[in-house]
PDB file of C-alpha atoms in Angstrom:
ATOM      1  CA  MET A 151      33.025 -29.423  13.362  1.00 33.00           C
ATOM      2  CA  THR A 152      31.534 -32.055  11.111  1.00 37.00           C
ATOM      3  CA  SER A 153      33.106 -35.481  11.203  1.00 39.00           C
ATOM      4  CA  ALA A 154      34.817 -36.552   7.940  1.00 40.00           C
ATOM      5  CA  GLU A 155      32.937 -39.737   8.096  1.00 58.00           C
ATOM      6  CA  TYR A 156      29.732 -38.107   7.013  1.00 69.00           C
ATOM      7  CA  LEU A 157      29.035 -35.919   3.979  1.00 79.00           C
ATOM      8  CA  LEU A 158      26.750 -33.014   4.966  1.00 81.00           C
ATOM      9  CA  LEU A 159      24.386 -32.465   2.152  1.00 91.00           C
ATOM     10  CA  PRO A 160      22.177 -29.367   1.748  1.00 93.00           C
ATOM     11  CA  THR A 161      18.939 -31.130   2.626  1.00 92.00           C
ATOM     12  CA  GLN A 162      20.542 -32.627   5.814  1.00 92.00           C
ATOM     13  CA  ALA A 163      22.298 -29.301   6.632  1.00 92.00           C
ATOM     14  CA  GLN A 164      18.984 -27.442   6.696  1.00 94.00           C
ATOM     15  CA  LEU A 165      17.585 -30.068   9.071  1.00 95.00           C
ATOM     16  CA  VAL A 166      20.504 -30.066  11.374  1.00 94.00           C
ATOM     17  CA  SER A 167      20.342 -26.228  11.470  1.00 93.00           C
ATOM     18  CA  ARG A 168      16.609 -26.321  12.334  1.00 94.00           C
ATOM     19  CA  LEU A 169      17.279 -28.806  15.152  1.00 94.00           C
ATOM     20  CA  ARG A 170      20.092 -26.731  16.488  1.00 92.00           C
ATOM     21  CA  GLN A 171      17.808 -23.674  16.700  1.00 90.00           C
ATOM     22  CA  LEU A 172      15.111 -25.758  18.434  1.00 90.00           C
ATOM     23  CA  ILE A 173      17.329 -27.119  21.247  1.00 88.00           C
ATOM     24  CA  GLY A 174      19.372 -23.875  21.486  1.00 80.00           C
ATOM     25  CA  PHE A 175      16.492 -21.437  22.183  1.00 79.00           C
ATOM     26  CA  SER A 176      13.991 -23.637  24.081  1.00 80.00           C
ATOM     27  CA  SER A 177      13.560 -26.850  25.995  1.00 89.00           C
ATOM     28  CA  SER A 178      12.349 -28.924  23.014  1.00 93.00           C
ATOM     29  CA  PHE A 179      10.955 -32.403  22.748  1.00 95.00           C
ATOM     30  CA  VAL A 180      11.347 -33.503  19.201  1.00 96.00           C
ATOM     31  CA  PHE A 181      10.466 -36.634  17.286  1.00 96.00           C
ATOM     32  CA  LEU A 182      12.812 -37.211  14.381  1.00 96.00           C
ATOM     33  CA  THR A 183      10.877 -39.481  12.003  1.00 95.00           C
ATOM     34  CA  GLY A 184      11.459 -41.269   8.641  1.00 90.00           C
ATOM     35  CA  SER A 185      11.520 -44.705   7.245  1.00 87.00           C
ATOM     36  CA  LYS A 186      14.567 -47.030   7.522  1.00 86.00           C
ATOM     37  CA  GLY A 187      17.537 -45.754   5.537  1.00 89.00           C
ATOM     38  CA  SER A 188      16.251 -42.232   5.414  1.00 91.00           C
ATOM     39  CA  GLY A 189      19.173 -40.955   7.371  1.00 92.00           C
ATOM     40  CA  ARG A 190      17.710 -40.242  10.833  1.00 93.00           C
ATOM     41  CA  THR A 191      20.653 -41.687  12.794  1.00 91.00           C
ATOM     42  CA  VAL A 192      23.136 -39.762  10.448  1.00 91.00           C
ATOM     43  CA  ILE A 193      21.217 -36.547  11.111  1.00 94.00           C
ATOM     44  CA  SER A 194      21.577 -37.100  14.894  1.00 93.00           C
ATOM     45  CA  GLN A 195      25.296 -37.713  14.487  1.00 91.00           C
ATOM     46  CA  LEU A 196      25.737 -34.567  12.411  1.00 92.00           C
ATOM     47  CA  LEU A 197      23.773 -32.690  15.069  1.00 93.00           C
ATOM     48  CA  MET A 198      25.995 -33.841  17.844  1.00 92.00           C
ATOM     49  CA  ASN A 199      29.141 -32.826  15.840  1.00 89.00           C
ATOM     50  CA  GLU A 200      27.641 -29.447  15.219  1.00 87.00           C
ATOM     51  CA  LEU A 201      26.751 -28.612  18.859  1.00 89.00           C
ATOM     52  CA  ASP A 202      28.808 -26.215  20.963  1.00 82.00           C
ATOM     53  CA  ALA A 203      31.265 -27.698  23.450  1.00 83.00           C
ATOM     54  CA  ASN A 204      29.095 -26.410  26.387  1.00 85.00           C
ATOM     55  CA  HIS A 205      26.263 -28.881  25.467  1.00 89.00           C
ATOM     56  CA  ILE A 206      26.176 -32.105  27.482  1.00 91.00           C
ATOM     57  CA  VAL A 207      24.959 -34.736  24.964  1.00 93.00           C
ATOM     58  CA  SER A 208      23.614 -38.174  26.071  1.00 94.00           C
ATOM     59  CA  HIS A 209      22.974 -40.880  23.367  1.00 95.00           C
ATOM     60  CA  VAL A 210      20.934 -44.027  23.995  1.00 95.00           C
ATOM     61  CA  ILE A 211      20.258 -46.685  21.479  1.00 95.00           C
ATOM     62  CA  LEU A 212      17.318 -49.004  22.478  1.00 95.00           C
ATOM     63  CA  GLN A 213      17.002 -52.642  21.653  1.00 94.00           C
ATOM     64  CA  PRO A 214      13.695 -54.537  20.981  1.00 93.00           C
ATOM     65  CA  ASP A 215      14.185 -56.820  24.008  1.00 91.00           C
ATOM     66  CA  MET A 216      14.621 -54.031  26.543  1.00 95.00           C
ATOM     67  CA  ASP A 217      11.857 -53.739  29.141  1.00 95.00           C
ATOM     68  CA  ILE A 218      11.054 -50.407  30.840  1.00 95.00           C
ATOM     69  CA  LEU A 219      13.413 -51.168  33.697  1.00 96.00           C
ATOM     70  CA  ARG A 220      16.352 -51.506  31.300  1.00 96.00           C
ATOM     71  CA  ILE A 221      15.234 -48.481  29.335  1.00 96.00           C
ATOM     72  CA  ARG A 222      15.212 -46.372  32.539  1.00 96.00           C
ATOM     73  CA  GLU A 223      18.623 -47.646  33.440  1.00 96.00           C
ATOM     74  CA  ALA A 224      20.010 -46.844  30.080  1.00 96.00           C
ATOM     75  CA  VAL A 225      18.573 -43.303  30.038  1.00 96.00           C
ATOM     76  CA  VAL A 226      19.676 -42.448  33.608  1.00 96.00           C
ATOM     77  CA  LEU A 227      23.191 -43.829  33.212  1.00 95.00           C
ATOM     78  CA  GLN A 228      23.641 -41.763  30.047  1.00 94.00           C
ATOM     79  CA  LEU A 229      22.564 -38.576  31.858  1.00 92.00           C
ATOM     80  CA  VAL A 230      24.317 -39.403  35.122  1.00 92.00           C
ATOM     81  CA  PRO A 231      27.031 -42.090  34.468  1.00 92.00           C
ATOM     82  CA  THR A 232      27.893 -42.698  38.215  1.00 92.00           C
ATOM     83  CA  ALA A 233      24.273 -42.698  39.394  1.00 93.00           C
ATOM     84  CA  VAL A 234      23.006 -45.106  42.053  1.00 94.00           C
ATOM     85  CA  PHE A 235      19.255 -45.637  41.695  1.00 96.00           C
ATOM     86  CA  ASP A 236      16.398 -48.146  41.568  1.00 97.00           C
ATOM     87  CA  PRO A 237      15.144 -48.597  37.976  1.00 96.00           C
ATOM     88  CA  SER A 238      11.758 -49.577  39.288  1.00 97.00           C
ATOM     89  CA  ASP A 239      11.194 -45.966  40.270  1.00 96.00           C
ATOM     90  CA  HIS A 240       9.401 -43.497  37.989  1.00 96.00           C
ATOM     91  CA  LEU A 241      11.977 -41.944  35.501  1.00 95.00           C
ATOM     92  CA  ALA A 242      10.767 -38.512  36.287  1.00 95.00           C
ATOM     93  CA  GLU A 243      11.335 -38.933  39.999  1.00 95.00           C
ATOM     94  CA  THR A 244      14.856 -40.424  39.539  1.00 96.00           C
ATOM     95  CA  LEU A 245      16.007 -37.703  37.205  1.00 95.00           C
ATOM     96  CA  HIS A 246      14.638 -34.920  39.332  1.00 92.00           C
ATOM     97  CA  ARG A 247      16.748 -36.276  42.221  1.00 92.00           C
ATOM     98  CA  LEU A 248      19.948 -36.995  40.215  1.00 93.00           C
ATOM     99  CA  VAL A 249      20.043 -34.056  37.831  1.00 88.00           C
ATOM    100  CA  PRO A 250      19.944 -30.975  40.055  1.00 77.00           C
ATOM    101  CA  ASP A 251      22.355 -28.739  38.013  1.00 76.00           C
ATOM    102  CA  LEU A 252      20.330 -27.352  35.035  1.00 80.00           C
ATOM    103  CA  SER A 253      22.581 -24.427  34.296  1.00 79.00           C
ATOM    104  CA  VAL A 254      24.303 -26.378  31.458  1.00 85.00           C
ATOM    105  CA  PRO A 255      22.356 -27.082  28.240  1.00 90.00           C
ATOM    106  CA  ARG A 256      21.608 -30.835  27.913  1.00 92.00           C
ATOM    107  CA  LEU A 257      20.486 -32.927  25.010  1.00 95.00           C
ATOM    108  CA  LEU A 258      19.197 -36.522  25.293  1.00 96.00           C
ATOM    109  CA  ILE A 259      19.103 -38.509  22.040  1.00 97.00           C
ATOM    110  CA  VAL A 260      17.245 -41.795  22.009  1.00 97.00           C
ATOM    111  CA  ASP A 261      17.765 -43.804  18.790  1.00 96.00           C
ATOM    112  CA  ASP A 262      15.251 -46.593  17.820  1.00 95.00           C
ATOM    113  CA  ALA A 263      12.888 -45.164  20.350  1.00 95.00           C
ATOM    114  CA  ASP A 264      10.002 -46.997  18.773  1.00 93.00           C
ATOM    115  CA  CYS A 265      11.309 -50.495  19.278  1.00 90.00           C
ATOM    116  CA  SER A 266       9.963 -50.930  22.800  1.00 84.00           C
ATOM    117  CA  ALA A 267       6.881 -49.933  24.922  1.00 84.00           C
ATOM    118  CA  SER A 268       6.461 -46.172  25.110  1.00 88.00           C
ATOM    119  CA  ASP A 269       5.635 -45.646  28.827  1.00 92.00           C
ATOM    120  CA  TRP A 270       9.043 -44.274  29.484  1.00 95.00           C
ATOM    121  CA  VAL A 271       8.465 -41.446  27.012  1.00 96.00           C
ATOM    122  CA  SER A 272       5.648 -40.172  29.111  1.00 95.00           C
ATOM    123  CA  GLU A 273       7.939 -40.329  32.163  1.00 96.00           C
ATOM    124  CA  LEU A 274      10.562 -38.211  30.328  1.00 96.00           C
ATOM    125  CA  TRP A 275       7.831 -35.653  29.422  1.00 96.00           C
ATOM    126  CA  GLN A 276       6.704 -35.483  33.025  1.00 95.00           C
ATOM    127  CA  TRP A 277      10.392 -34.754  34.058  1.00 95.00           C
ATOM    128  CA  LEU A 278      10.558 -31.929  31.675  1.00 94.00           C
ATOM    129  CA  LYS A 279       7.163 -30.642  32.705  1.00 94.00           C
ATOM    130  CA  HIS A 280       8.332 -30.578  36.361  1.00 92.00           C
ATOM    131  CA  GLN A 281      11.571 -28.737  35.366  1.00 92.00           C
ATOM    132  CA  ASP A 282       9.522 -26.187  33.529  1.00 92.00           C
ATOM    133  CA  GLU A 283       7.851 -25.331  36.771  1.00 91.00           C
ATOM    134  CA  VAL A 284      10.862 -25.417  39.049  1.00 89.00           C
ATOM    135  CA  HIS A 285      13.511 -24.139  36.673  1.00 89.00           C
ATOM    136  CA  PRO A 286      11.724 -22.201  33.828  1.00 88.00           C
ATOM    137  CA  LEU A 287      15.022 -21.199  32.186  1.00 87.00           C
ATOM    138  CA  HIS A 288      16.404 -24.722  31.845  1.00 90.00           C
ATOM    139  CA  LYS A 289      17.753 -25.912  28.507  1.00 89.00           C
ATOM    140  CA  ILE A 290      17.070 -29.599  28.678  1.00 92.00           C
ATOM    141  CA  SER A 291      15.986 -31.026  25.201  1.00 94.00           C
ATOM    142  CA  VAL A 292      14.971 -34.505  24.098  1.00 96.00           C
ATOM    143  CA  LEU A 293      15.273 -35.927  20.580  1.00 97.00           C
ATOM    144  CA  LEU A 294      13.589 -39.247  19.948  1.00 97.00           C
ATOM    145  CA  ILE A 295      14.245 -41.213  16.727  1.00 96.00           C
ATOM    146  CA  GLY A 296      11.462 -43.426  15.311  1.00 94.00           C
ATOM    147  CA  SER A 297       8.692 -44.030  12.954  1.00 92.00           C
ATOM    148  CA  SER A 298       6.004 -41.474  12.058  1.00 91.00           C
ATOM    149  CA  GLU A 299       3.254 -43.744  13.494  1.00 91.00           C
ATOM    150  CA  PHE A 300       5.058 -43.879  16.836  1.00 91.00           C
ATOM    151  CA  SER A 301       5.679 -40.213  16.929  1.00 92.00           C
ATOM    152  CA  GLU A 302       2.245 -39.047  15.821  1.00 89.00           C
ATOM    153  CA  TYR A 303       0.494 -41.207  18.494  1.00 88.00           C
ATOM    154  CA  LEU A 304       2.726 -39.892  21.275  1.00 92.00           C
ATOM    155  CA  ALA A 305       2.627 -36.243  20.196  1.00 86.00           C
ATOM    156  CA  GLN A 306      -1.101 -36.165  20.481  1.00 86.00           C
ATOM    157  CA  HIS A 307      -1.045 -37.517  24.044  1.00 88.00           C
ATOM    158  CA  LEU A 308       1.800 -35.502  25.494  1.00 93.00           C
ATOM    159  CA  LYS A 309       0.097 -32.344  26.897  1.00 91.00           C
ATOM    160  CA  GLY A 310       0.657 -29.770  29.592  1.00 92.00           C
ATOM    161  CA  ARG A 311       3.888 -28.000  28.472  1.00 92.00           C
ATOM    162  CA  LYS A 312       4.243 -24.704  26.849  1.00 88.00           C
ATOM    163  CA  GLN A 313       6.736 -26.195  24.436  1.00 87.00           C
ATOM    164  CA  MET A 314       4.670 -28.828  22.672  1.00 90.00           C
ATOM    165  CA  ALA A 315       6.174 -32.044  21.314  1.00 93.00           C
ATOM    166  CA  LEU A 316       7.124 -31.663  17.699  1.00 92.00           C
ATOM    167  CA  GLU A 317       7.499 -34.083  14.816  1.00 93.00           C
ATOM    168  CA  ILE A 318      10.084 -33.397  12.116  1.00 94.00           C
ATOM    169  CA  GLU A 319      10.416 -35.814   9.235  1.00 94.00           C
ATOM    170  CA  VAL A 320      13.652 -36.358   7.418  1.00 93.00           C
ATOM    171  CA  GLU A 321      13.284 -35.205   3.794  1.00 91.00           C
ATOM    172  CA  SER A 322      14.351 -37.355   0.755  1.00 91.00           C
ATOM    173  CA  LEU A 323      17.626 -36.271  -0.975  1.00 92.00           C
ATOM    174  CA  SER A 324      17.444 -34.750  -4.331  1.00 92.00           C
ATOM    175  CA  LEU A 325      18.887 -36.691  -7.330  1.00 92.00           C
ATOM    176  CA  LYS A 326      21.875 -34.321  -7.359  1.00 93.00           C
ATOM    177  CA  GLU A 327      22.535 -35.110  -3.713  1.00 92.00           C
ATOM    178  CA  GLN A 328      22.223 -38.729  -4.289  1.00 92.00           C
ATOM    179  CA  LYS A 329      24.842 -38.629  -6.982  1.00 91.00           C
ATOM    180  CA  LYS A 330      27.145 -36.555  -4.807  1.00 91.00           C
ATOM    181  CA  LEU A 331      26.766 -39.010  -1.919  1.00 91.00           C
ATOM    182  CA  LEU A 332      27.376 -41.995  -4.302  1.00 90.00           C
ATOM    183  CA  VAL A 333      30.573 -40.476  -5.664  1.00 89.00           C
ATOM    184  CA  HIS A 334      31.765 -39.568  -2.110  1.00 88.00           C
ATOM    185  CA  TYR A 335      31.525 -43.277  -1.156  1.00 85.00           C
ATOM    186  CA  LEU A 336      33.043 -44.627  -4.474  1.00 85.00           C
ATOM    187  CA  GLN A 337      35.934 -42.240  -4.775  1.00 82.00           C
ATOM    188  CA  ASP A 338      38.186 -44.346  -2.679  1.00 73.00           C
ATOM    189  CA  GLY A 339      37.249 -47.715  -4.219  1.00 74.00           C
ATOM    190  CA  GLU A 340      38.560 -49.437  -7.302  1.00 76.00           C
ATOM    191  CA  VAL A 341      35.449 -49.072  -9.456  1.00 78.00           C
ATOM    192  CA  SER A 342      35.383 -49.027 -13.264  1.00 80.00           C
ATOM    193  CA  ALA A 343      33.513 -46.644 -15.363  1.00 81.00           C
ATOM    194  CA  ALA A 344      31.024 -49.322 -16.304  1.00 84.00           C
ATOM    195  CA  GLN A 345      30.407 -50.119 -12.636  1.00 82.00           C
ATOM    196  CA  GLY A 346      29.887 -46.435 -11.815  1.00 82.00           C
ATOM    197  CA  GLU A 347      27.317 -46.039 -14.560  1.00 85.00           C
ATOM    198  CA  GLN A 348      25.490 -49.076 -13.354  1.00 85.00           C
ATOM    199  CA  ALA A 349      25.490 -47.571  -9.808  1.00 86.00           C
ATOM    200  CA  LEU A 350      24.121 -44.351 -11.067  1.00 86.00           C
ATOM    201  CA  ALA A 351      21.401 -46.177 -12.995  1.00 88.00           C
ATOM    202  CA  ARG A 352      20.345 -47.820  -9.701  1.00 88.00           C
ATOM    203  CA  LEU A 353      19.741 -44.529  -8.020  1.00 88.00           C
ATOM    204  CA  ALA A 354      16.337 -44.388  -9.650  1.00 84.00           C
ATOM    205  CA  HIS A 355      15.186 -47.075  -7.157  1.00 85.00           C
ATOM    206  CA  SER A 356      16.666 -45.404  -4.023  1.00 86.00           C
ATOM    207  CA  GLN A 357      13.786 -43.190  -3.310  1.00 88.00           C
ATOM    208  CA  GLY A 358      16.158 -40.467  -2.041  1.00 90.00           C
ATOM    209  CA  LYS A 359      17.207 -42.580   0.979  1.00 91.00           C
ATOM    210  CA  PRO A 360      20.879 -42.084   1.970  1.00 91.00           C
ATOM    211  CA  GLY A 361      20.979 -45.613   3.399  1.00 91.00           C
ATOM    212  CA  GLU A 362      20.069 -47.140  -0.070  1.00 92.00           C
ATOM    213  CA  VAL A 363      22.612 -44.884  -1.874  1.00 91.00           C
ATOM    214  CA  VAL A 364      25.293 -46.157   0.520  1.00 89.00           C
ATOM    215  CA  ALA A 365      24.154 -49.775  -0.086  1.00 90.00           C
ATOM    216  CA  ILE A 366      24.482 -49.247  -3.890  1.00 90.00           C
ATOM    217  CA  ALA A 367      28.040 -47.911  -3.376  1.00 87.00           C
ATOM    218  CA  GLU A 368      28.998 -50.837  -1.171  1.00 86.00           C
ATOM    219  CA  ALA A 369      27.611 -53.281  -3.612  1.00 86.00           C
ATOM    220  CA  CYS A 370      29.803 -51.787  -6.373  1.00 84.00           C
ATOM    221  CA  MET A 371      32.897 -52.056  -4.228  1.00 80.00           C
ATOM    222  CA  ASP A 372      32.017 -55.738  -3.196  1.00 75.00           C
ATOM    223  CA  LYS A 373      33.566 -58.210  -5.726  1.00 55.00           C
ATOM    224  CA  LYS A 374      30.755 -60.758  -5.008  1.00 45.00           C
ATOM    225  CA  SER A 375      28.042 -58.236  -5.443  1.00 50.00           C
ATOM    226  CA  LEU A 376      29.643 -56.915  -8.635  1.00 44.00           C
ATOM    227  CA  SER A 377      29.297 -60.394 -10.271  1.00 47.00           C
ATOM    228  CA  SER A 378      25.626 -60.377  -9.492  1.00 48.00           C
ATOM    229  CA  LEU A 379      25.211 -56.810 -10.557  1.00 43.00           C
ATOM    230  CA  GLY A 380      26.540 -57.609 -14.023  1.00 42.00           C
ATOM    231  CA  LYS A 381      24.004 -60.401 -14.563  1.00 43.00           C
ATOM    232  CA  THR A 382      21.197 -58.189 -15.511  1.00 40.00           C
ATOM    233  CA  ALA A 383      18.429 -59.104 -18.058  1.00 36.00           C
ATOM    234  CA  LEU A 384      18.979 -58.109 -21.697  1.00 33.00           C
ATOM    235  CA  PRO A 385      16.803 -55.423 -22.988  1.00 40.00           C
ATOM    236  CA  VAL A 386      13.912 -56.607 -25.158  1.00 33.00           C
ATOM    237  CA  ASN A 387      15.402 -55.222 -28.447  1.00 40.00           C
ATOM    238  CA  LYS A 388      18.688 -57.200 -27.883  1.00 40.00           C
ATOM    239  CA  ILE A 389      16.767 -60.301 -27.115  1.00 32.00           C
ATOM    240  CA  VAL A 390      14.784 -59.988 -30.373  1.00 36.00           C
ATOM    241  CA  ALA A 391      17.995 -59.409 -32.265  1.00 41.00           C
ATOM    242  CA  ALA A 392      19.675 -62.454 -30.769  1.00 40.00           C
ATOM    243  CA  VAL A 393      16.694 -64.655 -31.626  1.00 36.00           C
ATOM    244  CA  ALA A 394      16.751 -63.421 -35.272  1.00 42.00           C
ATOM    245  CA  ILE A 395      20.518 -64.066 -35.624  1.00 43.00           C
ATOM    246  CA  LEU A 396      20.101 -67.521 -34.261  1.00 40.00           C
ATOM    247  CA  ALA A 397      17.292 -68.255 -36.614  1.00 43.00           C
ATOM    248  CA  GLY A 398      19.442 -67.058 -39.509  1.00 47.00           C
ATOM    249  CA  VAL A 399      22.272 -69.294 -38.475  1.00 40.00           C
ATOM    250  CA  VAL A 400      20.031 -72.382 -38.297  1.00 42.00           C
ATOM    251  CA  LEU A 401      18.542 -71.503 -41.801  1.00 45.00           C
ATOM    252  CA  LEU A 402      21.981 -71.227 -43.216  1.00 43.00           C
ATOM    253  CA  LEU A 403      23.190 -74.484 -41.787  1.00 45.00           C
ATOM    254  CA  SER A 404      19.979 -76.236 -43.158  1.00 50.00           C
ATOM    255  CA  TRP A 405      21.006 -75.148 -46.655  1.00 50.00           C
ATOM    256  CA  ILE A 406      24.760 -75.819 -46.464  1.00 46.00           C
ATOM    257  CA  ILE A 407      24.686 -79.310 -44.858  1.00 46.00           C
ATOM    258  CA  PRO A 408      22.575 -80.921 -47.715  1.00 51.00           C
ATOM    259  CA  SER A 409      24.744 -79.319 -50.339  1.00 50.00           C
ATOM    260  CA  LEU A 410      27.860 -80.812 -48.660  1.00 42.00           C
ATOM    261  CA  SER A 411      26.260 -84.177 -48.533  1.00 46.00           C
ATOM    262  CA  GLU A 412      25.475 -84.178 -52.280  1.00 48.00           C
ATOM    263  CA  LYS A 413      29.073 -83.256 -53.191  1.00 45.00           C
ATOM    264  CA  ASP A 414      30.399 -86.045 -51.031  1.00 47.00           C
ATOM    265  CA  ALA A 415      28.113 -88.522 -52.617  1.00 46.00           C
ATOM    266  CA  ALA A 416      28.833 -87.552 -56.242  1.00 47.00           C
ATOM    267  CA  PRO A 417      32.415 -89.129 -56.643  1.00 46.00           C
ATOM    268  CA  THR A 418      31.179 -92.371 -55.019  1.00 41.00           C
ATOM    269  CA  THR A 419      28.549 -92.774 -57.830  1.00 39.00           C
ATOM    270  CA  GLU A 420      31.035 -92.051 -60.597  1.00 42.00           C
ATOM    271  CA  SER A 421      33.574 -94.436 -59.435  1.00 41.00           C
ATOM    272  CA  ALA A 422      30.920 -97.178 -59.186  1.00 39.00           C
ATOM    273  CA  ALA A 423      30.064 -96.561 -62.894  1.00 38.00           C
ATOM    274  CA  GLN A 424      33.646 -97.295 -64.030  1.00 43.00           C
ATOM    275  CA  PRO A 425      34.533-100.718 -65.170  1.00 40.00           C
TER     276      PRO A 425
END
């Protein structure tokens, strides 16, 4: 069941369905790629919500300051929360010892997988390769979320399994989907029609990325951001019109002021001529 926190759009639904098929019928090793804000993490969350209850899902988020020992520890404790092990040991050896029951489908998701050194990825691959030989019918799958450069490089170097490593890129949302997502996030906020139109106009710069659509919605609902959003440059035709009006006013004043000065000076001259 999909969480109400996320709006499942057609483009995302197709990708989630494809991922479900991959991990449901084979032991897959998948790189989910895309730029920042493309919706990679949302896709993984939607996938977890859509999986059957018999799936054991482990989710790890890496940090840039994590070395290979901490990465091994994070991965193992997600797969086996009560495990006692030495993180200096090879990841494949540790997992082979601690995960003997392969009768239940498992999915390991590693978010921000490209923020640290990639040696641990090869160790995960070696673990799956060994399980292919020992338990050919196992259903262990791995989903790594990262950049295209990170994924392409590793996919070329991970060899030896029947199920090759795959790279799947998150597609951009259509304009219709962007509008639907924007309305979804704005519907509970106090947003005027003018602010809504302004938000829609900004979709042209979102490049189909859900993250940027959400940022636009948040800016519209943020009072501080709204004040800055309203301070946009005037179109060229309005600037020209304003300059023309100002020039006309100056010209009019230059004609009125001397006339008033002459009228004020006239009575003074006449009174001076009287005896």
